[in-house]
Short mmCIF file of C-alpha atoms (C1' of nucleotides) in Angstrom, two decimals:
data_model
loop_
_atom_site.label_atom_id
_atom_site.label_comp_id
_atom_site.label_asym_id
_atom_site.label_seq_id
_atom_site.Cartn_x
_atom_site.Cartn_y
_atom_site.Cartn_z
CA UNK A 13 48.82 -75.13 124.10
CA UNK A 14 52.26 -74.33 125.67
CA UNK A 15 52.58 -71.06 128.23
CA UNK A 16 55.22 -70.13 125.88
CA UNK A 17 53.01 -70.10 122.76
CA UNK A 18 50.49 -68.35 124.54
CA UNK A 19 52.78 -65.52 125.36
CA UNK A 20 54.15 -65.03 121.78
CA UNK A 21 51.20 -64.81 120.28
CA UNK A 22 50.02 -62.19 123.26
CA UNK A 23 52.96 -60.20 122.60
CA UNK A 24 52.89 -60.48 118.75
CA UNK A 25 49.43 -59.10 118.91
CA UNK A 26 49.96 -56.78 121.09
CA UNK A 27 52.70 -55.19 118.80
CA UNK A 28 51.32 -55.56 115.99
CA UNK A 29 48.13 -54.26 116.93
CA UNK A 30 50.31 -51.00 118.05
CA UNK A 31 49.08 -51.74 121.78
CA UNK A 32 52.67 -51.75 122.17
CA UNK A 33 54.05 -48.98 120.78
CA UNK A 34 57.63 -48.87 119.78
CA UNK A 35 59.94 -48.19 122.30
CA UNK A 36 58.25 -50.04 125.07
CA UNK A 37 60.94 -51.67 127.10
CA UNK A 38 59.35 -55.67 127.80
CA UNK A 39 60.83 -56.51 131.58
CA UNK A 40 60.78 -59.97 131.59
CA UNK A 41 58.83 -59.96 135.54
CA UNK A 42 56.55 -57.16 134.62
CA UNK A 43 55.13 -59.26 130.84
CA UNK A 44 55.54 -62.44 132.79
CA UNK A 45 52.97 -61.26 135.54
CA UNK A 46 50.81 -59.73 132.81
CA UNK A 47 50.71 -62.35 130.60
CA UNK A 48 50.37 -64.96 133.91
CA UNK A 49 53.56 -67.39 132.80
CA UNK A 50 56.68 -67.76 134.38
CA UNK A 51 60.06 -65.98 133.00
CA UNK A 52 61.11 -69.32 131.33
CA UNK A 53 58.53 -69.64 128.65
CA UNK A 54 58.76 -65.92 128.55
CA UNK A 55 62.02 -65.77 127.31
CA UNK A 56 61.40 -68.20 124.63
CA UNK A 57 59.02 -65.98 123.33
CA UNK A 58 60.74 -62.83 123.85
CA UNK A 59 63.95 -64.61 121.83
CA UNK A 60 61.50 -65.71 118.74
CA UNK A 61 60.02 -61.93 117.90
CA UNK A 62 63.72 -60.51 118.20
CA UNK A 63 64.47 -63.22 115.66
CA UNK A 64 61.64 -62.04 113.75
CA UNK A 65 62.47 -58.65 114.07
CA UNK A 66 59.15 -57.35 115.98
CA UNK A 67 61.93 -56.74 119.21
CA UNK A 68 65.51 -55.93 119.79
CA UNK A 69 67.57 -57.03 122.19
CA UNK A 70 68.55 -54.07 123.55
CA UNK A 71 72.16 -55.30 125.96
CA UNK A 72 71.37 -55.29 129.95
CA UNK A 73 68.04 -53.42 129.38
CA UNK A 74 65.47 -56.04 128.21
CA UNK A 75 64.06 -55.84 124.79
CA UNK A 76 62.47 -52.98 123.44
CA UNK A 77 59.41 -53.41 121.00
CA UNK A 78 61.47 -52.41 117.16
CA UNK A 79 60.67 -49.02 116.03
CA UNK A 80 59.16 -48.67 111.95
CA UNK A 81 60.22 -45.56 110.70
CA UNK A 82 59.42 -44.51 106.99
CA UNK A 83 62.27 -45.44 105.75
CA UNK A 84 62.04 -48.60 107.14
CA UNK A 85 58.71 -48.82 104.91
CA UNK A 86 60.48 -47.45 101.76
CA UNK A 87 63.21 -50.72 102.64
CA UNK A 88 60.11 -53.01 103.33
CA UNK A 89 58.58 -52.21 99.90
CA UNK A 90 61.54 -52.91 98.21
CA UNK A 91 62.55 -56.54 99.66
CA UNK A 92 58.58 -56.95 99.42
CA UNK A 93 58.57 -56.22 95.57
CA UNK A 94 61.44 -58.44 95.27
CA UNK A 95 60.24 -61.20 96.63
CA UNK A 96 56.56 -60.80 95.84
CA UNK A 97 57.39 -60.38 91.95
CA UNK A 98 59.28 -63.34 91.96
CA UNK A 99 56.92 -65.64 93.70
CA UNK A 100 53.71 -64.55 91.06
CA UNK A 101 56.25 -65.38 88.23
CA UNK A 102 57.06 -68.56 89.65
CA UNK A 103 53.60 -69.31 90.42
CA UNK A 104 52.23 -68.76 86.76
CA UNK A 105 54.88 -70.82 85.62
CA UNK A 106 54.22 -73.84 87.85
CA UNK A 107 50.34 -72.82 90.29
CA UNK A 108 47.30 -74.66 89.45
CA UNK A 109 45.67 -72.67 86.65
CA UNK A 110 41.56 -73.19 88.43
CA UNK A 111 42.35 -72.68 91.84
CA UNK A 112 43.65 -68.84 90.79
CA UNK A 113 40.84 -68.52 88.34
CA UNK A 114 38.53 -69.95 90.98
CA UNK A 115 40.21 -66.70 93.37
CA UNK A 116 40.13 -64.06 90.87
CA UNK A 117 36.45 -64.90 90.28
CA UNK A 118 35.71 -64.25 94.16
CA UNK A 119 38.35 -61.27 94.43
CA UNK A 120 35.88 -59.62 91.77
CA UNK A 121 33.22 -60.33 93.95
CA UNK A 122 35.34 -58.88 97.20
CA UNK A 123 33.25 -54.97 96.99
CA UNK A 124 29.98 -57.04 98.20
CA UNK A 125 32.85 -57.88 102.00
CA UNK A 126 33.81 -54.23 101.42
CA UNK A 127 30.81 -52.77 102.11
CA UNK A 128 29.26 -55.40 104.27
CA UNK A 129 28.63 -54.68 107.74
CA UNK A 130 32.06 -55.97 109.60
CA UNK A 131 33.92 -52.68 110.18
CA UNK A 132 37.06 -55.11 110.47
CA UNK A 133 36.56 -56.59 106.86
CA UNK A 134 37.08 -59.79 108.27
CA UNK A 135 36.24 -61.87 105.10
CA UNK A 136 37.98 -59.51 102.80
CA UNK A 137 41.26 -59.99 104.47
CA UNK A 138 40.54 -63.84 104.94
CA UNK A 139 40.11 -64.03 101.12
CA UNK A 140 43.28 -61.81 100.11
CA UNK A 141 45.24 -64.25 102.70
CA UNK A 142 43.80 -67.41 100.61
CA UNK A 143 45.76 -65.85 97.69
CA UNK A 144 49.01 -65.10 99.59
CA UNK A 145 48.22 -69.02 101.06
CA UNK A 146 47.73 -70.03 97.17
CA UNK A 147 50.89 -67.96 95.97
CA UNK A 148 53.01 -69.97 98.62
CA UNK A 149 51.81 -73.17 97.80
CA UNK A 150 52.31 -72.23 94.00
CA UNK A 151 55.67 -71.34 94.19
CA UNK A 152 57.02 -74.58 96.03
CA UNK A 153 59.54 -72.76 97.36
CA UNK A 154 60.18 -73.31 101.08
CA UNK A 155 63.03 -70.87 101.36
CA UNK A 156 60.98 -68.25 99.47
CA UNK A 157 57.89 -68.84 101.26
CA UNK A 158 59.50 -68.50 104.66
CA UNK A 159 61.80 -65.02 103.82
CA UNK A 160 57.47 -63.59 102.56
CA UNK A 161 56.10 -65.04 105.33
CA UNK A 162 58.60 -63.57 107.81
CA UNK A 163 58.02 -60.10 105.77
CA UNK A 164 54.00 -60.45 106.45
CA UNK A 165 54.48 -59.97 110.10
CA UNK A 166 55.79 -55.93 109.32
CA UNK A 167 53.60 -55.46 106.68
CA UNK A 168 50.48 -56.34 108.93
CA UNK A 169 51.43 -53.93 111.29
CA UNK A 170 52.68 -51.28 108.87
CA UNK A 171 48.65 -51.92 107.51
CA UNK A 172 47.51 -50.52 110.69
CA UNK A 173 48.79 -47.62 110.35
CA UNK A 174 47.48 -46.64 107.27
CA UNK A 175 43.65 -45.74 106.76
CA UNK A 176 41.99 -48.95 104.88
CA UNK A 177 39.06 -47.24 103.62
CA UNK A 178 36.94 -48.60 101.35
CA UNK A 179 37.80 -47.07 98.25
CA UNK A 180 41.35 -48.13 98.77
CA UNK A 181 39.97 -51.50 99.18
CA UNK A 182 37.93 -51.82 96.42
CA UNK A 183 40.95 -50.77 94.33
CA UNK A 184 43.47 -53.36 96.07
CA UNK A 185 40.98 -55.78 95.55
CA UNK A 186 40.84 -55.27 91.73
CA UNK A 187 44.42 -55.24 91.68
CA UNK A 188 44.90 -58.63 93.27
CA UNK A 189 42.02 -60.43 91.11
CA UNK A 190 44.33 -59.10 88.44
CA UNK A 191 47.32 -60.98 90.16
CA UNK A 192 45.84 -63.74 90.39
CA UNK A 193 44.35 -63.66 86.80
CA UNK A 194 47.88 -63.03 85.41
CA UNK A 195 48.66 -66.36 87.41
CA UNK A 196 45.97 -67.97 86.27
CA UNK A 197 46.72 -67.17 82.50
CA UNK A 198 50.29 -68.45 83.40
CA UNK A 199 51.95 -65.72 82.15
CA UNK A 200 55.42 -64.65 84.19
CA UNK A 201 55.89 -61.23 82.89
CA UNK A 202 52.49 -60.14 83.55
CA UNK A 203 52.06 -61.41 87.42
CA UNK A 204 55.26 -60.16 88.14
CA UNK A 205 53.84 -56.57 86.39
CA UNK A 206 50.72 -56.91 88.13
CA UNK A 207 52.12 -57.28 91.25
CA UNK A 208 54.57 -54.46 90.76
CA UNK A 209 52.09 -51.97 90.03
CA UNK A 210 49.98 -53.40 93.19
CA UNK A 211 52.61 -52.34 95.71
CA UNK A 212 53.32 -49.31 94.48
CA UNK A 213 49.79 -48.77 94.63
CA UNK A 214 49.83 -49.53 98.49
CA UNK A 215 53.14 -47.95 98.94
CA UNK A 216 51.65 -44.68 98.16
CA UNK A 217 48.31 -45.28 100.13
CA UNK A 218 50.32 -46.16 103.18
CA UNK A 219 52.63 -42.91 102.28
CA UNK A 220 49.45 -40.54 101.92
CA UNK A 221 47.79 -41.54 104.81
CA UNK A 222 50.00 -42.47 107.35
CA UNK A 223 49.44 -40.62 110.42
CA UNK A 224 53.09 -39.79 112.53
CA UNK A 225 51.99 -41.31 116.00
CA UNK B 9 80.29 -64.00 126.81
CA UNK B 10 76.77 -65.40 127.77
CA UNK B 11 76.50 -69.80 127.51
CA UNK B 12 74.08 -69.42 125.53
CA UNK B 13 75.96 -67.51 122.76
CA UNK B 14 78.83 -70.37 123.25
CA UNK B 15 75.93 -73.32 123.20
CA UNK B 16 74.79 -71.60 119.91
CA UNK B 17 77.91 -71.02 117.94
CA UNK B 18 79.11 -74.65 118.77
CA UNK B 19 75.93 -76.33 117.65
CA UNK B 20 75.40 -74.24 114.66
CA UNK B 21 79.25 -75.10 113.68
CA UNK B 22 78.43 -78.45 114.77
CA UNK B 23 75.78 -78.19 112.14
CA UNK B 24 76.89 -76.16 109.19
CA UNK B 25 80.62 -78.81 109.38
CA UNK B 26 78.61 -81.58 109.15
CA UNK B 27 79.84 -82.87 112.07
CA UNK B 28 76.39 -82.97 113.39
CA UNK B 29 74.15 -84.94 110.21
CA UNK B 30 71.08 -84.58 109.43
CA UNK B 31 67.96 -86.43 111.15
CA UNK B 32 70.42 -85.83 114.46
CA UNK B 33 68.03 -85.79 117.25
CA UNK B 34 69.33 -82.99 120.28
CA UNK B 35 68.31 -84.30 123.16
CA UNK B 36 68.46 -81.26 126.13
CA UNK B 37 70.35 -83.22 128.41
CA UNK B 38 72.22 -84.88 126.42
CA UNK B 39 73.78 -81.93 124.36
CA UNK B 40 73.98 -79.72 127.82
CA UNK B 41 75.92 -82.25 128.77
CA UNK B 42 78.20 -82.38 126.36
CA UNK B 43 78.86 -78.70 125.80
CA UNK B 44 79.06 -77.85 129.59
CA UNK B 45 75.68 -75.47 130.05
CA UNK B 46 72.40 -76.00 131.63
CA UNK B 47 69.35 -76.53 129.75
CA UNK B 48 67.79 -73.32 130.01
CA UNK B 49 70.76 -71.05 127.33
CA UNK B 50 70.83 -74.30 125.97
CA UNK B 51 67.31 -74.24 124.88
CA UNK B 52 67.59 -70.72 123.74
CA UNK B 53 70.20 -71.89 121.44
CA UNK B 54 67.78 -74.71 120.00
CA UNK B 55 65.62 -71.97 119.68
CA UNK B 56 67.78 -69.92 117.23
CA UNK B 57 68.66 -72.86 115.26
CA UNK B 58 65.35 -73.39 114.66
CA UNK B 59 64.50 -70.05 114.04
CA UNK B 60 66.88 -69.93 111.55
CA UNK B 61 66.13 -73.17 109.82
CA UNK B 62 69.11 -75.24 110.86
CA UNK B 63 66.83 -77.76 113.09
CA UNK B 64 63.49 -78.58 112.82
CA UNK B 65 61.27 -78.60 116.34
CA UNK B 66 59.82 -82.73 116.12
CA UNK B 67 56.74 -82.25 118.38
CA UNK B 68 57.58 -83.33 121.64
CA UNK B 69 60.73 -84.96 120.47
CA UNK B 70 63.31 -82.65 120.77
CA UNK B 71 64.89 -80.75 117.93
CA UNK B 72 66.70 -82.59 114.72
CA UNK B 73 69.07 -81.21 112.38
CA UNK B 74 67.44 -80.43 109.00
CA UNK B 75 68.19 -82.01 106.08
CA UNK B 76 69.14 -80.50 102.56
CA UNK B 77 68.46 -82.41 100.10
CA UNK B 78 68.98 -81.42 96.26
CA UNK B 79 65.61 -80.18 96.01
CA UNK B 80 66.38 -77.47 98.53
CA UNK B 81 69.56 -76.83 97.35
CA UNK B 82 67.82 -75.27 93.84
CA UNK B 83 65.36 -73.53 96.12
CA UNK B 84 68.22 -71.92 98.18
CA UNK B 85 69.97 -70.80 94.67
CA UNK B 86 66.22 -69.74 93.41
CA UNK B 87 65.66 -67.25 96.31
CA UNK B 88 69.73 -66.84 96.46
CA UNK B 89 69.30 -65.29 92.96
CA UNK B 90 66.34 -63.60 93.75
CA UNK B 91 67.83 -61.03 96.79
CA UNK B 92 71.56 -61.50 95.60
CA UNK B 93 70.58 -60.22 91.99
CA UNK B 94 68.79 -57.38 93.59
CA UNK B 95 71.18 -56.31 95.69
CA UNK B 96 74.02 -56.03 93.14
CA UNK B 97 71.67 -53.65 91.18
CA UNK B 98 70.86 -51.66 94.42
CA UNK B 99 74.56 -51.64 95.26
CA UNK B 100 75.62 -50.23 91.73
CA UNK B 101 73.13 -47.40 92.19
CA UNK B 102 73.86 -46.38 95.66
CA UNK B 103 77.36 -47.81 96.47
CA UNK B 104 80.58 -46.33 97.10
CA UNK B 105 82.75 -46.31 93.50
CA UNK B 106 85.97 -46.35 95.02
CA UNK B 107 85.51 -49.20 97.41
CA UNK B 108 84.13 -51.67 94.97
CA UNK B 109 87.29 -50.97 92.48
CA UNK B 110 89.58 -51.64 95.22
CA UNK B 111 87.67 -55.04 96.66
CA UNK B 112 87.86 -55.75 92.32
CA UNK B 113 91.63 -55.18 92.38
CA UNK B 114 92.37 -57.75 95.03
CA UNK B 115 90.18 -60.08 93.71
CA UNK B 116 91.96 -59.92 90.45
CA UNK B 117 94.85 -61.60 93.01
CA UNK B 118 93.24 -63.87 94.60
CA UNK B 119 94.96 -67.17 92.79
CA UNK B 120 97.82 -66.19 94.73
CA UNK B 121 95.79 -66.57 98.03
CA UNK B 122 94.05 -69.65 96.22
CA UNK B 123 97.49 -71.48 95.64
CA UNK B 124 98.67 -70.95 98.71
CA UNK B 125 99.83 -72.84 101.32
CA UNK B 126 96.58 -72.77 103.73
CA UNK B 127 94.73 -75.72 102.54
CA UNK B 128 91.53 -74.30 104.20
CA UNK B 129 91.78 -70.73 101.73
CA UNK B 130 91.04 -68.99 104.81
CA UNK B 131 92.71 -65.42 103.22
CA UNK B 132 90.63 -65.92 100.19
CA UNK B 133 86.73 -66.51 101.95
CA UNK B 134 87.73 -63.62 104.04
CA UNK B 135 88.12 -61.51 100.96
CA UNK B 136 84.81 -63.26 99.67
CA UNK B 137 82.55 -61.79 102.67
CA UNK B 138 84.18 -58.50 102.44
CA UNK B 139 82.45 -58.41 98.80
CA UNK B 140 79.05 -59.78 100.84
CA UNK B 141 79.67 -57.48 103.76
CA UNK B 142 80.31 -53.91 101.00
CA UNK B 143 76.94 -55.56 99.33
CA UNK B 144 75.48 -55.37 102.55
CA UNK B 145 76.07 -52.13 103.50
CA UNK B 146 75.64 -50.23 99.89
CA UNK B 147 72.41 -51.38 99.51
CA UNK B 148 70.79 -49.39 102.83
CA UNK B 149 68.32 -51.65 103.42
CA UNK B 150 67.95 -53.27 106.90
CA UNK B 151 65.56 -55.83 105.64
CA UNK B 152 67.09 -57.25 102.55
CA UNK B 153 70.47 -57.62 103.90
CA UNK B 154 68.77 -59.37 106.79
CA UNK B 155 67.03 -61.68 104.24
CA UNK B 156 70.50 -62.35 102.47
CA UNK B 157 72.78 -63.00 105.73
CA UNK B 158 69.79 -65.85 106.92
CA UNK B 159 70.53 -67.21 103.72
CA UNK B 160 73.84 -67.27 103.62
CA UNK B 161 74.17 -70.05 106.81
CA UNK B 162 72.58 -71.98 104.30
CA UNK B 163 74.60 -71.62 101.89
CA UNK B 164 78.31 -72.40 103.90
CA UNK B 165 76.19 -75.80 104.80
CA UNK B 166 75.71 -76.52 100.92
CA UNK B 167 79.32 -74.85 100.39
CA UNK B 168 80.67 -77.91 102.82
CA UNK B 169 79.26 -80.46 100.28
CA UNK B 170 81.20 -79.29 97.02
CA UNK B 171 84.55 -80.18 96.35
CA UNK B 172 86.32 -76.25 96.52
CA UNK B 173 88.89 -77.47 94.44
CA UNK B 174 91.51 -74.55 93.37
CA UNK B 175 90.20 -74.15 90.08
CA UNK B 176 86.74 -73.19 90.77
CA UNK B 177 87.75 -71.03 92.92
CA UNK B 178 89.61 -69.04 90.78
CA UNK B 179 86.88 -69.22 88.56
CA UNK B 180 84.99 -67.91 91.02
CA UNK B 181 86.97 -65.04 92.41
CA UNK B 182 87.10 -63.85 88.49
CA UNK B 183 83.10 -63.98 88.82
CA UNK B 184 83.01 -61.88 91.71
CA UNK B 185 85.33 -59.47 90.41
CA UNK B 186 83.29 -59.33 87.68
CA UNK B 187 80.43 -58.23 90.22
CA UNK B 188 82.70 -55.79 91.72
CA UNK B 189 83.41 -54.22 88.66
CA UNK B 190 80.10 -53.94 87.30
CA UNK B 191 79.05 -52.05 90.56
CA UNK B 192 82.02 -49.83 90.64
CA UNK B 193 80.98 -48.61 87.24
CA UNK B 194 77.29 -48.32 88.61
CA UNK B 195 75.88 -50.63 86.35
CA UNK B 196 72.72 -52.06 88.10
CA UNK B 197 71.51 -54.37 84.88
CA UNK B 198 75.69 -55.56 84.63
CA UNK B 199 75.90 -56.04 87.91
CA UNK B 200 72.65 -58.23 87.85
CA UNK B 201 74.05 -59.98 85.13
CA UNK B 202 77.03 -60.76 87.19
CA UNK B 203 75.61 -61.95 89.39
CA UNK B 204 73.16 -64.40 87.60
CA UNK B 205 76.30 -65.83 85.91
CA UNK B 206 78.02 -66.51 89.25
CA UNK B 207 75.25 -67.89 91.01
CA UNK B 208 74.41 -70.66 88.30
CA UNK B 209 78.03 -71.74 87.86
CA UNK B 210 78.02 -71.92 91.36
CA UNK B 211 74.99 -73.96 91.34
CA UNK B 212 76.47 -75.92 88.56
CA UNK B 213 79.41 -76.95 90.33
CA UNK B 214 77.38 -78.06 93.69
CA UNK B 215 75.58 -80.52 91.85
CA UNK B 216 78.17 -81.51 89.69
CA UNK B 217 80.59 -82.69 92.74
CA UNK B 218 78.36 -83.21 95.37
CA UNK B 219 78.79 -86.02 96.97
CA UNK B 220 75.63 -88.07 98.76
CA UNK B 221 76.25 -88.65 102.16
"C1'" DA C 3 51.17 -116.42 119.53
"C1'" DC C 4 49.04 -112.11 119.23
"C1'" DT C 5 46.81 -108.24 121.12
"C1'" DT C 6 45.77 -105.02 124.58
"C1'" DC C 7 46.38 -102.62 128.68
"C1'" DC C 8 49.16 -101.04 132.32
"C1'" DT C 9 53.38 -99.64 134.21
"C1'" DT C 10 57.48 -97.36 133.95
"C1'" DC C 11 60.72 -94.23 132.21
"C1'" DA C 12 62.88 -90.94 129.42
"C1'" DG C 13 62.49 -86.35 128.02
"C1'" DT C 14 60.42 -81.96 127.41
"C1'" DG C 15 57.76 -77.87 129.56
"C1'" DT C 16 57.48 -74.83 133.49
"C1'" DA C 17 58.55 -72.62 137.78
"C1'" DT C 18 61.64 -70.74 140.98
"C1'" DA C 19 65.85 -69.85 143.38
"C1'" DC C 20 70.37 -68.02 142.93
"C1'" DA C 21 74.24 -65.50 140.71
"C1'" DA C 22 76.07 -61.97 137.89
"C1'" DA C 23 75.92 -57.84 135.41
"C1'" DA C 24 74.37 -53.37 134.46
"C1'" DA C 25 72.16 -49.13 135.33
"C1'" DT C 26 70.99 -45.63 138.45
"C1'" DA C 27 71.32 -42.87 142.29
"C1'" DC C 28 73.88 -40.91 145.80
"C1'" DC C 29 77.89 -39.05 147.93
"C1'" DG C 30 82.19 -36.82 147.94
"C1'" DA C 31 85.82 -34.25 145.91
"C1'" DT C 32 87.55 -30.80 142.85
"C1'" DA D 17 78.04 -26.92 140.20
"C1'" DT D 18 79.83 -30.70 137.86
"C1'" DC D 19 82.36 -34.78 137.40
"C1'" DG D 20 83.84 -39.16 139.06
"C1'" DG D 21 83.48 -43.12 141.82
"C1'" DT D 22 81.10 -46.32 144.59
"C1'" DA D 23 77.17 -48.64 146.46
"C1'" DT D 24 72.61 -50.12 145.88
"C1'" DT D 25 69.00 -51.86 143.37
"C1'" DT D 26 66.91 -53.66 139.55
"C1'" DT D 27 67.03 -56.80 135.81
"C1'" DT D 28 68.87 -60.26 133.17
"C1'" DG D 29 71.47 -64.88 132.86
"C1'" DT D 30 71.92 -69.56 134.68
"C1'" DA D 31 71.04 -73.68 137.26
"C1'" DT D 32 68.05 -76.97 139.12
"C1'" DA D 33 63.94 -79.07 140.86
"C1'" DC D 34 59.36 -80.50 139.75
"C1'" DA D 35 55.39 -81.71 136.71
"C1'" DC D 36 53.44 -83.55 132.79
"C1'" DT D 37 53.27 -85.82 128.45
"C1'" DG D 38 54.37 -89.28 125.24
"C1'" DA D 39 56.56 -93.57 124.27
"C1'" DA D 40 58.34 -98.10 124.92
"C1'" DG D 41 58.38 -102.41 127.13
"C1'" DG D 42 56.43 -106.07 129.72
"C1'" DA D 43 52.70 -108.84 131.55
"C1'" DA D 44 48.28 -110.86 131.32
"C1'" DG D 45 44.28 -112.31 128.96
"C1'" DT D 46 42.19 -114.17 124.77
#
DNA sequence: ACTTCCTTCAGTGTATACAAAAATACCGAT
DNA sequence: ATCGGTATTTTTGTATACACTGAAGGAAGT
């Protein structure tokens, strides 16, 4: 693996799991020396999360880890509803009927991973990524799949702000098996519904329980 | 201005004028070289083409310049549609009246920038992106417009393809002031509408006159 | 003649040295 | 005491040298 991978993904994870808090000026010596690589694969990494929006370049001072303010989650939502409606639509028009049928089935099954013993709900979260994986593959969209897959990145860390306890996720979990049922049923108008009423479900759960750091 | 910056913008004009073709391998050297900077800002600049989608990183083998074939192009117009739509209806609900009516009016004249004597329509594309760049700013939303203006390098690549012969583009400015009207009168469904017309007689005319290269 | 292995080379990945720019701190003047 | 200017210092931007990997070409053996 290249130093310069190794760094991004050090950084990514470190922002994302709010280890670096927004704010944090990144000197390109001082993360270079922490993360043991020179400033050269560094900088490559430095220049892919300002492209992805998890920095800003902020001119003769470094880059600064990118604040997320509520509004910023209101604007998240929105671009996340329009893209996410539009990809379950397109993927009950054209996804593979048993594969979604096959999810929903397991999704149903998702309050036995709830209440299992991993505090981190590792399996839960693996299985809700299978449908995201599913939805992109669905859609065959490239374009589409990159501008969600770009928007994952925030919503991860906007997740770990809010309070995933398990009623919440017994709840999300219902409402994706009925995404991916919709899907399954190929039915446009419904997925895209579905999905709709999912966010806004999360959108207030993050809104309710978000604690001002 | 940094070499990098200068490295970037000439590639990624190189690209989007088809000057620099698809399946174009950019060898480090080699393009240093040629544009006069070291490797290192000229790496970075790789680095944002690729981020953005313009080349492709071919393991080990340098970076090439993607390709867009007519598969892509109706994926671009599918996600196109998808933000553009949505942001016309967010502009007619939050945008400024006044401007809107006023980018309309000079739309309305825009054949006599289209039959002009500047062959490239320079007058007329600048009037085009203030529409994008009003868009942009009514709808208040960081992410969205971020999603639309990564698009929209696309999109001048595909533009380069289609023969912008003068009376699209009078068709065309009478679609957009079309847009600009129904936001003015803060109609979000017209607006949408609008939109959705433009965009597939846009689409329509790609495919009709592009040329394979 | 074909295959396989070795050598060589082109090209990327990384480190470091140097230059330039910007921010801060300090000093002086008003 | 505050404002402005300058000098210093820190940090980024750039160039280049070195290392390593992958590929292509040639030579030798079958």
């Amino acid at each position: 693996m290249r130093a310069s991978d190794r760094a991004y993904a050090a950084l990514r994870d470190d922002i994302i799991e709010w280890r670096l808090l927004p704010g944090t000026v990144l000197a390109e010596v001082e993360q270079s020396e922490r993360l043991g690589v020179s400033r050269t694969p560094l900088r490559e990494a430095l220049s892919r999360l300002t492209a992805e929006g998890l920095t800003t370049a902020a001119g003769g001072r470094g880059v600064v880890v990118t604040d997320i303010s509520l509004e910023d989650i209101d604007e998240l939502f929105e671009l996340r509803e329009t893209l996410e409606c539009k990809a379950a639509a397109l993927a009950a028009e054209r996804g593979d009927a048993a594969l979604f049928l096959q999810i929903q089935k397991e999704l149903l099954e998702a309050p036995d991973l709830i209440s299992g013993a991993d505090p981190a709900r590792h399996d839960y979260y693996v299985l809700v990524g299978r449908l995201d994986e599913a939805i992109d593959a669905a859609i065959s969209n490239s374009y589409l799949a990159q501008a969600m897959r770009s928007l994952r990145v925030h919503l991860v860390r906007v997740r770990r702000l809010a309070a995933d306890d398990a009623a919440r996720l017994t709840a999300a979990a219902a409402e994706h098996a009925a995404i991916a049922e919709a899907i399954a049923a190929r039915n446009p108008r419904l997925a895209e519904a579905a999905t709709t009423v999912h966010l806004h479900r999360s959108l207030s759960h993050v809104k309710a329980t978000h604690t001002p750091h």
